PDB file of N, CA, C and O in Angstrom:
ATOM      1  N   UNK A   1    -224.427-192.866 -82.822  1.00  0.00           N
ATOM      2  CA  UNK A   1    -225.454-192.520 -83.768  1.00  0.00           C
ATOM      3  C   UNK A   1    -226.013-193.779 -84.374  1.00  0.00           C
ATOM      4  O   UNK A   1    -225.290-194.745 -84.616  1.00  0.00           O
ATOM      5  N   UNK A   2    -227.489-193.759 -84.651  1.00  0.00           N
ATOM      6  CA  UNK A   2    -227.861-194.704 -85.308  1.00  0.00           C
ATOM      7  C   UNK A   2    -228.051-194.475 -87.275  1.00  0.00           C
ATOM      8  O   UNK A   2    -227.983-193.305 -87.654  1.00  0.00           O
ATOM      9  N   UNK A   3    -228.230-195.365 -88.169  1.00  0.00           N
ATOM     10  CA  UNK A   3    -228.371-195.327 -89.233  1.00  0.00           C
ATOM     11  C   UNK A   3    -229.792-194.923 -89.481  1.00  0.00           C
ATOM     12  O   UNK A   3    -230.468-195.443 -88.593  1.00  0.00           O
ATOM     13  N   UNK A   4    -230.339-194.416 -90.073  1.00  0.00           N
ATOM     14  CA  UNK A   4    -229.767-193.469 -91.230  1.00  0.00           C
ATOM     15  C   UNK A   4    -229.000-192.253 -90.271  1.00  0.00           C
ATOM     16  O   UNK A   4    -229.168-192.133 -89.057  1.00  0.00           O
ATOM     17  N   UNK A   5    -228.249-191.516 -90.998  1.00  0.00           N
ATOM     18  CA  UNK A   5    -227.990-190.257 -90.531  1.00  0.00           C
ATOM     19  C   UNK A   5    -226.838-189.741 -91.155  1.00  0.00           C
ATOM     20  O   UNK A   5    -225.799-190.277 -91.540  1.00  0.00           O
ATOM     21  N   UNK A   6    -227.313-188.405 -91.171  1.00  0.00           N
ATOM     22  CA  UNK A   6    -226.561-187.455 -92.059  1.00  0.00           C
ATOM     23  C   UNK A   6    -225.658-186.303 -91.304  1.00  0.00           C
ATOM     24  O   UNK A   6    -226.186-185.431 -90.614  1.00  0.00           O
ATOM     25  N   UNK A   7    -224.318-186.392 -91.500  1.00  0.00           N
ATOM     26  CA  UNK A   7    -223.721-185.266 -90.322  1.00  0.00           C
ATOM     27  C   UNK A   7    -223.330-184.290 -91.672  1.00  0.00           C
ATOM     28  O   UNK A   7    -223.176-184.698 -92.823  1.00  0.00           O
ATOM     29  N   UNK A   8    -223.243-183.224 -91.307  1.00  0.00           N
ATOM     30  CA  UNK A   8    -222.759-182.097 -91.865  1.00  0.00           C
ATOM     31  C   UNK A   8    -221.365-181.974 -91.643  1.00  0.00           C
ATOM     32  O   UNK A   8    -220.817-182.381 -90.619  1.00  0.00           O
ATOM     33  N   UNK A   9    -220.604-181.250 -92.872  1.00  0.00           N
ATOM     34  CA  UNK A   9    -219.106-181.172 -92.664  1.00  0.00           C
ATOM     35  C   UNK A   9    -219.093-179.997 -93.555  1.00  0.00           C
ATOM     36  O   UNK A   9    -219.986-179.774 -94.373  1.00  0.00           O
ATOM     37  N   UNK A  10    -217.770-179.047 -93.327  1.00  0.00           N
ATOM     38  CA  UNK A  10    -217.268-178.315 -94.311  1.00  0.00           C
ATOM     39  C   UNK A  10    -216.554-178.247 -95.647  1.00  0.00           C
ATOM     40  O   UNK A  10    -215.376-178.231 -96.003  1.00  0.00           O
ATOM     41  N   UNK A  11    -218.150-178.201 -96.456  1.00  0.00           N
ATOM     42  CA  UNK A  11    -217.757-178.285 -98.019  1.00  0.00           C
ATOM     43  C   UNK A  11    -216.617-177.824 -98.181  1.00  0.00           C
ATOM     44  O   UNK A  11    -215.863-178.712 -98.579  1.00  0.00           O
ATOM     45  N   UNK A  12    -215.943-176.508 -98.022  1.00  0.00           N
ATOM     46  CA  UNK A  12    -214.979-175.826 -98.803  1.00  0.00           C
ATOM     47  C   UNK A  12    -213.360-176.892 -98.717  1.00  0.00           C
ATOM     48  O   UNK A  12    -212.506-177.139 -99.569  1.00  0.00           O
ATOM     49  N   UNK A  13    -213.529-177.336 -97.149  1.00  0.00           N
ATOM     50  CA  UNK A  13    -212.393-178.098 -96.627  1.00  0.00           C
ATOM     51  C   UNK A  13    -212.507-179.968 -97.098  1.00  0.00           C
ATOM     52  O   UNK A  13    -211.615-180.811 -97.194  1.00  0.00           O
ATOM     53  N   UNK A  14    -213.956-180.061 -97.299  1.00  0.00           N
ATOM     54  CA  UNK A  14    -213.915-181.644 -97.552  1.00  0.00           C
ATOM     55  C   UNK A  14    -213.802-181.803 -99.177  1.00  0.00           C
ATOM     56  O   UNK A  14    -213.001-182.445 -99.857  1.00  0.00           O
ATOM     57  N   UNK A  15    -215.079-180.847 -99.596  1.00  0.00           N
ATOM     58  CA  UNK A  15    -214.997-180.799-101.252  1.00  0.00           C
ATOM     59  C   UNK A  15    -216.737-181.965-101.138  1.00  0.00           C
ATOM     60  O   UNK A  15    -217.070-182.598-102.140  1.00  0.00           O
ATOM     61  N   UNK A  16    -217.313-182.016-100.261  1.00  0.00           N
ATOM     62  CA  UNK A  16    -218.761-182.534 -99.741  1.00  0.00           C
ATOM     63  C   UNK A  16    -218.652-181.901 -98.170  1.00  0.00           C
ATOM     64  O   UNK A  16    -217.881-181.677 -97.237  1.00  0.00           O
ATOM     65  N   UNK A  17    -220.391-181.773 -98.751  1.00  0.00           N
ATOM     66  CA  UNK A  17    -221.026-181.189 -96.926  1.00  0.00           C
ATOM     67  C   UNK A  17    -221.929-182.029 -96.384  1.00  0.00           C
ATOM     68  O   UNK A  17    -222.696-181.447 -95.617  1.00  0.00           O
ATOM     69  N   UNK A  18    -222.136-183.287 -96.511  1.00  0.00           N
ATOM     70  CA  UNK A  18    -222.960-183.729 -96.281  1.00  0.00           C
ATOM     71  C   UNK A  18    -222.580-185.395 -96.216  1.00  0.00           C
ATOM     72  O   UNK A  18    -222.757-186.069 -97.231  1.00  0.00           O
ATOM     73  N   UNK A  19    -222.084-185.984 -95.052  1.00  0.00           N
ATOM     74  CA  UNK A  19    -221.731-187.422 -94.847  1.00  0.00           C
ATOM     75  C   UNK A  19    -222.983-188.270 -94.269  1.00  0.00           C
ATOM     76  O   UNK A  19    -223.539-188.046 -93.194  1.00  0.00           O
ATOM     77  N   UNK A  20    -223.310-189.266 -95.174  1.00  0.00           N
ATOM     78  CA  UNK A  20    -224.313-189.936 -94.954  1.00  0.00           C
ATOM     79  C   UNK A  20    -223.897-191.035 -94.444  1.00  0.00           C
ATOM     80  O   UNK A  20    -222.959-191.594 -95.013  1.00  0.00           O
ATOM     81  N   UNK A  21    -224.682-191.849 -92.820  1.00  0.00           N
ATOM     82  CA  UNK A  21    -223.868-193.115 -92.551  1.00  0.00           C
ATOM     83  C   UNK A  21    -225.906-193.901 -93.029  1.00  0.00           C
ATOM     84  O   UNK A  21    -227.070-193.581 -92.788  1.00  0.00           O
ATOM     85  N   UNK A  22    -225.289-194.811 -93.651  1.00  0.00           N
ATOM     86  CA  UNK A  22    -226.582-195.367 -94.606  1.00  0.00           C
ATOM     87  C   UNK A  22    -227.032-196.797 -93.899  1.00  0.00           C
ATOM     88  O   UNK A  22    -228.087-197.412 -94.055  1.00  0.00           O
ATOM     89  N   UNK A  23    -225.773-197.160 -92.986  1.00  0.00           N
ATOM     90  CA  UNK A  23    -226.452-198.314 -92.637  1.00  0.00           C
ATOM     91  C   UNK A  23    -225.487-198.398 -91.630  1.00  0.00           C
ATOM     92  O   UNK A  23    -224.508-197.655 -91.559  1.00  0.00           O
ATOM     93  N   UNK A  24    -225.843-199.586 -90.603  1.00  0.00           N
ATOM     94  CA  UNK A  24    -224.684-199.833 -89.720  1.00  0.00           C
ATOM     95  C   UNK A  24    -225.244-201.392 -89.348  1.00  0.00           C
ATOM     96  O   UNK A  24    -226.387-201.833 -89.471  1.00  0.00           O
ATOM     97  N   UNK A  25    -224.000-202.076 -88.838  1.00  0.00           N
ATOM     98  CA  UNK A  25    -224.692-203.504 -88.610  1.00  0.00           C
ATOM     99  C   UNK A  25    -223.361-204.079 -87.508  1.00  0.00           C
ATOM    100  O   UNK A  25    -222.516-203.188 -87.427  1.00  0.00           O
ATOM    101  N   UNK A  26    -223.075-205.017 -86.869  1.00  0.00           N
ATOM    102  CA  UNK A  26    -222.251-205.554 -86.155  1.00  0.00           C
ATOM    103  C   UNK A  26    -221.053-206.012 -87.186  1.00  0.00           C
ATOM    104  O   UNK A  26    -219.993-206.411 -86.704  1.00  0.00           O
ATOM    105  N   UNK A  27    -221.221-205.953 -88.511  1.00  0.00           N
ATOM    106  CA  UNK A  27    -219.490-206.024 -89.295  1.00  0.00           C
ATOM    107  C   UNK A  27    -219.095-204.885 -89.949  1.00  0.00           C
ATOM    108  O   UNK A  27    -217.937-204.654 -90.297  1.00  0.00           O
ATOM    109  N   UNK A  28    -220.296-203.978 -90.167  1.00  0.00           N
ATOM    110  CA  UNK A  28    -220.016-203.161 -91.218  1.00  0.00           C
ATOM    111  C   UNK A  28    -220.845-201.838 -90.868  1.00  0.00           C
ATOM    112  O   UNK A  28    -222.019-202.059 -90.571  1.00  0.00           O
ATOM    113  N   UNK A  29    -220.344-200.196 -90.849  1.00  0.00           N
ATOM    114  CA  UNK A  29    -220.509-199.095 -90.948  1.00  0.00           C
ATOM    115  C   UNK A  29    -220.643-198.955 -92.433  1.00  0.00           C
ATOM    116  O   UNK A  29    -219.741-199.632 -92.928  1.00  0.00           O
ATOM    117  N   UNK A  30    -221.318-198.416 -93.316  1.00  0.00           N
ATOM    118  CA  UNK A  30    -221.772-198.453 -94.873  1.00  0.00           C
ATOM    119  C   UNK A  30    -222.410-196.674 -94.518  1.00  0.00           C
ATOM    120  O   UNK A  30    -223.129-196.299 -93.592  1.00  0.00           O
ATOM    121  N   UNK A  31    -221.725-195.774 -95.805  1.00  0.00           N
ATOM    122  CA  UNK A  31    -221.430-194.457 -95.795  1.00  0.00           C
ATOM    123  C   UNK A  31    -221.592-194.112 -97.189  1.00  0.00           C
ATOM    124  O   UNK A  31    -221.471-194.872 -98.149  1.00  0.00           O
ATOM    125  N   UNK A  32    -221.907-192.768 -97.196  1.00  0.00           N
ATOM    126  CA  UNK A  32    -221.624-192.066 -98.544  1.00  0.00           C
ATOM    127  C   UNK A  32    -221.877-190.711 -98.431  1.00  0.00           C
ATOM    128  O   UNK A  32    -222.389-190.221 -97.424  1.00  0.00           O
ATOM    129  N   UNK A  33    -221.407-189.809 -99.818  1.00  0.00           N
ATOM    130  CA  UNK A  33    -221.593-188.349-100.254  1.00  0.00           C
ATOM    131  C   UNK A  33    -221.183-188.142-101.094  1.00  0.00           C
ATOM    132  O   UNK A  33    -220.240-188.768-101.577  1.00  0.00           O
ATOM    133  N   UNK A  34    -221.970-186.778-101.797  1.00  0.00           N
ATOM    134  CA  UNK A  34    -222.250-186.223-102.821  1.00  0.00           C
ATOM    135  C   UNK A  34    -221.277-185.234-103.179  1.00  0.00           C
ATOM    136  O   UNK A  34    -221.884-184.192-102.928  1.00  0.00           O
ATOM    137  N   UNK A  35    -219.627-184.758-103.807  1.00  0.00           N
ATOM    138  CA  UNK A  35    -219.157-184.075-103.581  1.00  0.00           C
ATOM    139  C   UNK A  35    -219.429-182.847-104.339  1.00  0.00           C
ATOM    140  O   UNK A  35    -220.067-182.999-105.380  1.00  0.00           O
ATOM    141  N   UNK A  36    -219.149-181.929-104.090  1.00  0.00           N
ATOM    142  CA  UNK A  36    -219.984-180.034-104.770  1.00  0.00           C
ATOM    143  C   UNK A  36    -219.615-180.410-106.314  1.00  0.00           C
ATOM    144  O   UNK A  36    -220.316-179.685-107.020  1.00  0.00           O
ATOM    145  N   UNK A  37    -218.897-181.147-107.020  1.00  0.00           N
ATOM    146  CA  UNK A  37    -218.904-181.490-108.234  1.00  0.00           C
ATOM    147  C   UNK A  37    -219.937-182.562-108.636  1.00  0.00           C
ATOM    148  O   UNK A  37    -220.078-182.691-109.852  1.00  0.00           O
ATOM    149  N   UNK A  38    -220.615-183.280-107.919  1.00  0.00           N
ATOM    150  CA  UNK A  38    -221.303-184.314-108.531  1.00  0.00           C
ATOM    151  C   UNK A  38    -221.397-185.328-107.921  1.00  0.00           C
ATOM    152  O   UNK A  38    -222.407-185.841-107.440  1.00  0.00           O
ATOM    153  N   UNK A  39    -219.683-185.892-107.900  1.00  0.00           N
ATOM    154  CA  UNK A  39    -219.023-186.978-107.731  1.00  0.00           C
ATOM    155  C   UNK A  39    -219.904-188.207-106.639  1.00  0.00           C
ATOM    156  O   UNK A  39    -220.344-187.695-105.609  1.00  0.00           O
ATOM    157  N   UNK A  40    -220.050-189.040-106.730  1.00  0.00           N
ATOM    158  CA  UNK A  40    -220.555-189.876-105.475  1.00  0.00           C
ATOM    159  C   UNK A  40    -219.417-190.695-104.699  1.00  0.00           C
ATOM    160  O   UNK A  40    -218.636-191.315-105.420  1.00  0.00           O
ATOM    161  N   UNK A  41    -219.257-190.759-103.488  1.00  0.00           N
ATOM    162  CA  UNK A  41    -218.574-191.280-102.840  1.00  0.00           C
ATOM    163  C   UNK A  41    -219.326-192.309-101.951  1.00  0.00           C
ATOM    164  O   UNK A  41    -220.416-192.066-101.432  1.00  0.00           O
ATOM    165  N   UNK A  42    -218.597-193.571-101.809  1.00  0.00           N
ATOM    166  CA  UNK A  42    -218.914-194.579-100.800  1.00  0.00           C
ATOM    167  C   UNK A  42    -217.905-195.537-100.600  1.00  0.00           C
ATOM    168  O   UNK A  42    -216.920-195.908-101.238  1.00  0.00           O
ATOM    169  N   UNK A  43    -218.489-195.863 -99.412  1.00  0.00           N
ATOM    170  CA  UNK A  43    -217.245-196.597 -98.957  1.00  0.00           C
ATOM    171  C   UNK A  43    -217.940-197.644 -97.406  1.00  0.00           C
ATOM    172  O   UNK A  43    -218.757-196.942 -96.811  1.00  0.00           O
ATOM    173  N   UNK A  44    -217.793-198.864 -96.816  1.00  0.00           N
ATOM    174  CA  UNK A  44    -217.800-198.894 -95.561  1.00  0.00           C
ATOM    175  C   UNK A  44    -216.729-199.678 -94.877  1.00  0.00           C
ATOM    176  O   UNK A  44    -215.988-200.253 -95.674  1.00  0.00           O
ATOM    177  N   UNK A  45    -216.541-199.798 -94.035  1.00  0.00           N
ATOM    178  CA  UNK A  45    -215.536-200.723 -92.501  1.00  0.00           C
ATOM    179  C   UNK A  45    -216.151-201.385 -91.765  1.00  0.00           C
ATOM    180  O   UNK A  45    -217.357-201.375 -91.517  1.00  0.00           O
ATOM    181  N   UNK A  46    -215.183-202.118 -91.300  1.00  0.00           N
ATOM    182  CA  UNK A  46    -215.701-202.603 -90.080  1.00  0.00           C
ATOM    183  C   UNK A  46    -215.472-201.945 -88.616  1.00  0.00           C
ATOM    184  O   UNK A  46    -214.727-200.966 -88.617  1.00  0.00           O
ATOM    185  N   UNK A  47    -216.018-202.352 -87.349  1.00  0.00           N
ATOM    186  CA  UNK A  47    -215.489-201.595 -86.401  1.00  0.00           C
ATOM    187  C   UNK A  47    -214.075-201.474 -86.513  1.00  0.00           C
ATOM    188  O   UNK A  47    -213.424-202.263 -87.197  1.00  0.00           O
ATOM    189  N   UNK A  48    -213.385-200.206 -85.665  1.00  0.00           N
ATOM    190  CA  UNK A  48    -211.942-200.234 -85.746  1.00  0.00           C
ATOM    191  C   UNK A  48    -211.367-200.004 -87.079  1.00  0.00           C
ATOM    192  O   UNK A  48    -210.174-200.281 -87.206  1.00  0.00           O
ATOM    193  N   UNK A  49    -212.114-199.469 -88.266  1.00  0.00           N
ATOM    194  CA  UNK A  49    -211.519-199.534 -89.369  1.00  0.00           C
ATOM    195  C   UNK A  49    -211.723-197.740 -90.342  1.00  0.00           C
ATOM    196  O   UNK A  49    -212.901-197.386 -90.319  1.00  0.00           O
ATOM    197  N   UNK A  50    -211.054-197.023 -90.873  1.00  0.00           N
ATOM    198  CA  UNK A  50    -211.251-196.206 -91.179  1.00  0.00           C
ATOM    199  C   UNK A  50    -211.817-195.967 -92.597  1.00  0.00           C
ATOM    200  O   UNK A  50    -211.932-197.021 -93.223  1.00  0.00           O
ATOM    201  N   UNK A  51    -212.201-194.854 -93.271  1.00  0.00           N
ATOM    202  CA  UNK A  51    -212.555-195.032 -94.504  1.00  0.00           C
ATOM    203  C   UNK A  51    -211.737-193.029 -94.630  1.00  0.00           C
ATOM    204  O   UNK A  51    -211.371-192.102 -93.909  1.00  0.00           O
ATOM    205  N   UNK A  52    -211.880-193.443 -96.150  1.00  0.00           N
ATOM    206  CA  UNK A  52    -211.179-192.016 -96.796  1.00  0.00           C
ATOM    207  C   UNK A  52    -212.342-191.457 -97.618  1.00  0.00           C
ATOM    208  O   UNK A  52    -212.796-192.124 -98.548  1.00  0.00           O
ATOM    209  N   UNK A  53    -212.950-189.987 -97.239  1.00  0.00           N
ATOM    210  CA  UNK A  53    -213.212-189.280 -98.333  1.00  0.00           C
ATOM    211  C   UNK A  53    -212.441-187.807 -98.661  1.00  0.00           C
ATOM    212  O   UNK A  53    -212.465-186.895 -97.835  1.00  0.00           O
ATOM    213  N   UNK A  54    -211.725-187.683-100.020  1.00  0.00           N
ATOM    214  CA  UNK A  54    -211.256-186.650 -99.688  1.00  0.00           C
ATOM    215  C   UNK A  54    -209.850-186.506 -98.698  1.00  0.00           C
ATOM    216  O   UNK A  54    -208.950-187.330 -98.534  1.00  0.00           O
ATOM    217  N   UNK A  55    -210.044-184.938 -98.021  1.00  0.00           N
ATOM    218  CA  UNK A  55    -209.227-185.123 -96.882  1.00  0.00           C
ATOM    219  C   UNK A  55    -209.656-185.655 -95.632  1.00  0.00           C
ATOM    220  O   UNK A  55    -209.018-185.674 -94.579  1.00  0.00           O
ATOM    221  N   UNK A  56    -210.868-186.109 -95.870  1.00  0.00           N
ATOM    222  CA  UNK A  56    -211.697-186.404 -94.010  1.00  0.00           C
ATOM    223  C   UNK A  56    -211.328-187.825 -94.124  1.00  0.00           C
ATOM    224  O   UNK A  56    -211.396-188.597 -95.080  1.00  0.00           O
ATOM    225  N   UNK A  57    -210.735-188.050 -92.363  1.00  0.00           N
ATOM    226  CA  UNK A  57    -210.748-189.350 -92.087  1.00  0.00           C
ATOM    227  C   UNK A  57    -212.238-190.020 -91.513  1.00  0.00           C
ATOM    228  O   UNK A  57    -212.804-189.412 -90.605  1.00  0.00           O
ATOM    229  N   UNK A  58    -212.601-190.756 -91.831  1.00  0.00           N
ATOM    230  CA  UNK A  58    -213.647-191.172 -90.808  1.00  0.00           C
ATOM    231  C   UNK A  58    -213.267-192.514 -90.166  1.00  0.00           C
ATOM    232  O   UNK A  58    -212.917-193.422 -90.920  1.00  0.00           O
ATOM    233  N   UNK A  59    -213.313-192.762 -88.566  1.00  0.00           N
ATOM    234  CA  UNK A  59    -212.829-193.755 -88.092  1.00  0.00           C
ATOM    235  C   UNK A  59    -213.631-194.116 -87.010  1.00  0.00           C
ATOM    236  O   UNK A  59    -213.724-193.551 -85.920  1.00  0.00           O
ATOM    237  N   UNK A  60    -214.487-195.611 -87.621  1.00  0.00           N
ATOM    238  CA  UNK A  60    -215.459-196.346 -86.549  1.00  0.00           C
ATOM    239  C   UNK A  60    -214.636-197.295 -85.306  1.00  0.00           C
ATOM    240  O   UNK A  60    -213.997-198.347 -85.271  1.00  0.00           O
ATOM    241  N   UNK A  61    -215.149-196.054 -84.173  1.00  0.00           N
ATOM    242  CA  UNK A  61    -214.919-196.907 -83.100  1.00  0.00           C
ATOM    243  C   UNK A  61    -215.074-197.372 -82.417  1.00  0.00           C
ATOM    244  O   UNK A  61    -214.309-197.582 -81.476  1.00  0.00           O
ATOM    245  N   UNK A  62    -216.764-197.972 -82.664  1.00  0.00           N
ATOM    246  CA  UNK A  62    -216.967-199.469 -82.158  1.00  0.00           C
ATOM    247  C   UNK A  62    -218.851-198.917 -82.811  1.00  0.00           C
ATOM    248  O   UNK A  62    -219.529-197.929 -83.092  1.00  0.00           O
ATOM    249  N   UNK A  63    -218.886-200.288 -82.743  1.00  0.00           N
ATOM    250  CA  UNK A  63    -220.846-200.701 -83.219  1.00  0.00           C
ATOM    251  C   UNK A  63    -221.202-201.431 -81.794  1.00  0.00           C
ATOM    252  O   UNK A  63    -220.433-202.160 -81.168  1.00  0.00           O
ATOM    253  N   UNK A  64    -222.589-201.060 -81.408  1.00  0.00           N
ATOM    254  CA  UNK A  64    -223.381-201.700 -80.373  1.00  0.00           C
ATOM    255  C   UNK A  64    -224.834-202.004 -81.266  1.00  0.00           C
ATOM    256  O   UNK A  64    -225.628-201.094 -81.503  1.00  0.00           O
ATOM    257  N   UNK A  65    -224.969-202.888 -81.549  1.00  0.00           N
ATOM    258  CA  UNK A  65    -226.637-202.887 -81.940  1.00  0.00           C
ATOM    259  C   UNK A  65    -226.559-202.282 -83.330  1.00  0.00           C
ATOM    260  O   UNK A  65    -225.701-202.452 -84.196  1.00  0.00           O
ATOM    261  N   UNK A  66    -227.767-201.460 -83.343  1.00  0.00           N
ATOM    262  CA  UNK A  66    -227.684-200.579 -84.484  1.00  0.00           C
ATOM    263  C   UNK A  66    -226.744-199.279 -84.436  1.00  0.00           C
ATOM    264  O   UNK A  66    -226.494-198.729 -85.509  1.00  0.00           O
ATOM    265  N   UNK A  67    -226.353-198.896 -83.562  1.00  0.00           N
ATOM    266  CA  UNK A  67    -225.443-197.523 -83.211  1.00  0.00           C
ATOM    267  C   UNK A  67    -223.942-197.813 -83.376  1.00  0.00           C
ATOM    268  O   UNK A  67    -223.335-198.878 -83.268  1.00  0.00           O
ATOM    269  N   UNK A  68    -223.448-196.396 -83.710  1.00  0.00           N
ATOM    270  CA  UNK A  68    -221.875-196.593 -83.757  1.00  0.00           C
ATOM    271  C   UNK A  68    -221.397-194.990 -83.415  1.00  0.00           C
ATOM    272  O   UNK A  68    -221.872-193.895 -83.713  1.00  0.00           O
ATOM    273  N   UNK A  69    -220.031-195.496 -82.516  1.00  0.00           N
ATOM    274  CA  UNK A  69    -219.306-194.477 -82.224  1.00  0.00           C
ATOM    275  C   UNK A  69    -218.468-193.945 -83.644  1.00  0.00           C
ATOM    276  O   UNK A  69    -217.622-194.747 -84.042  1.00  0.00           O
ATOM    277  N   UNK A  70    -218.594-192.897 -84.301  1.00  0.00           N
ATOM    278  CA  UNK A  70    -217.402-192.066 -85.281  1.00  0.00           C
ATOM    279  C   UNK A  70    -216.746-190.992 -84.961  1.00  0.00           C
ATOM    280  O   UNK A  70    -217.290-190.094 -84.318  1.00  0.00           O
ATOM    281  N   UNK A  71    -215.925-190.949 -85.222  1.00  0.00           N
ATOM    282  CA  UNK A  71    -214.790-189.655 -85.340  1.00  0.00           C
ATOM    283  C   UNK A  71    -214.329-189.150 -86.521  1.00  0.00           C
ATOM    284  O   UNK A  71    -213.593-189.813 -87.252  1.00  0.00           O
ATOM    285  N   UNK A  72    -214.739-187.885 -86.818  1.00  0.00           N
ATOM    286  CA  UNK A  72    -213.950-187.129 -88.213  1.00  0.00           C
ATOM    287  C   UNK A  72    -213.051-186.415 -87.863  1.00  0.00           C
ATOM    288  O   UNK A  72    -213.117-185.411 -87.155  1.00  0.00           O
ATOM    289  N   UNK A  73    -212.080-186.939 -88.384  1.00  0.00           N
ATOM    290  CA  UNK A  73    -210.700-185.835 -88.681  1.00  0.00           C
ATOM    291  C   UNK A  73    -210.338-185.656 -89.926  1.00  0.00           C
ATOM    292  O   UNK A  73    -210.483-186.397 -90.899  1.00  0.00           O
ATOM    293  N   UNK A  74    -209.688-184.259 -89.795  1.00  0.00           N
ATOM    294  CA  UNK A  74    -209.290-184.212 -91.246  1.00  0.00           C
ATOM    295  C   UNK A  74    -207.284-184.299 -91.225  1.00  0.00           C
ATOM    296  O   UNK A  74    -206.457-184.333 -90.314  1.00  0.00           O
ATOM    297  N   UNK A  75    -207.216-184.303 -92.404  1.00  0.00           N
ATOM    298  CA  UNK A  75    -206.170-184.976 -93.180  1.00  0.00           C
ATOM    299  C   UNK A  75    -205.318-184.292 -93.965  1.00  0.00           C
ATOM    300  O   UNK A  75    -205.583-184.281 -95.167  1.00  0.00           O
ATOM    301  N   UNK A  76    -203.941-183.467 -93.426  1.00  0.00           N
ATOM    302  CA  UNK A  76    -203.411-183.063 -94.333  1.00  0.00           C
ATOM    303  C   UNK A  76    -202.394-183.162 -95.301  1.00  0.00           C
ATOM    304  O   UNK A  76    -202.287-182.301 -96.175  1.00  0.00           O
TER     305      UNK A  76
END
């Protein structure tokens, strides 16, 4: 996926529905969301590096250019 972009997730299970990847660059994946309380979340990595929102893992596994491979799992 390239930056901007917004994936959808399950509010009830994340506590946010809506994961924003805001930027991406060759050191750094840069992320955020809005959780059903308010709350703002952000966070970014580098390739190979994970970030926490909540129970969702998000884990970049690898940047080409502007694009990056992610994987969400969740976390119990």
């Amino acid at each position: 996926m390239s930056a901007p972009k917004t994936i959808k997730v399950n509010s009830r299970t994340f506590g946010f529905g809506k994961l924003k990847i805001k930027q991406i660059s060759s050191r750094s994946v840069k992320m955020s969301a809005v959780t059903t309380g308010g709350a703002h979340l952000s966070g970014s990595t580098s390739p190979g590096g994970t970030v926490m929102f909540n129970n969702l893992k998000i884990w970049v596994k690898s940047v080409s250019g502007h694009k990056a491979r992610i994987r969400l799992s969740p976390v119990s």
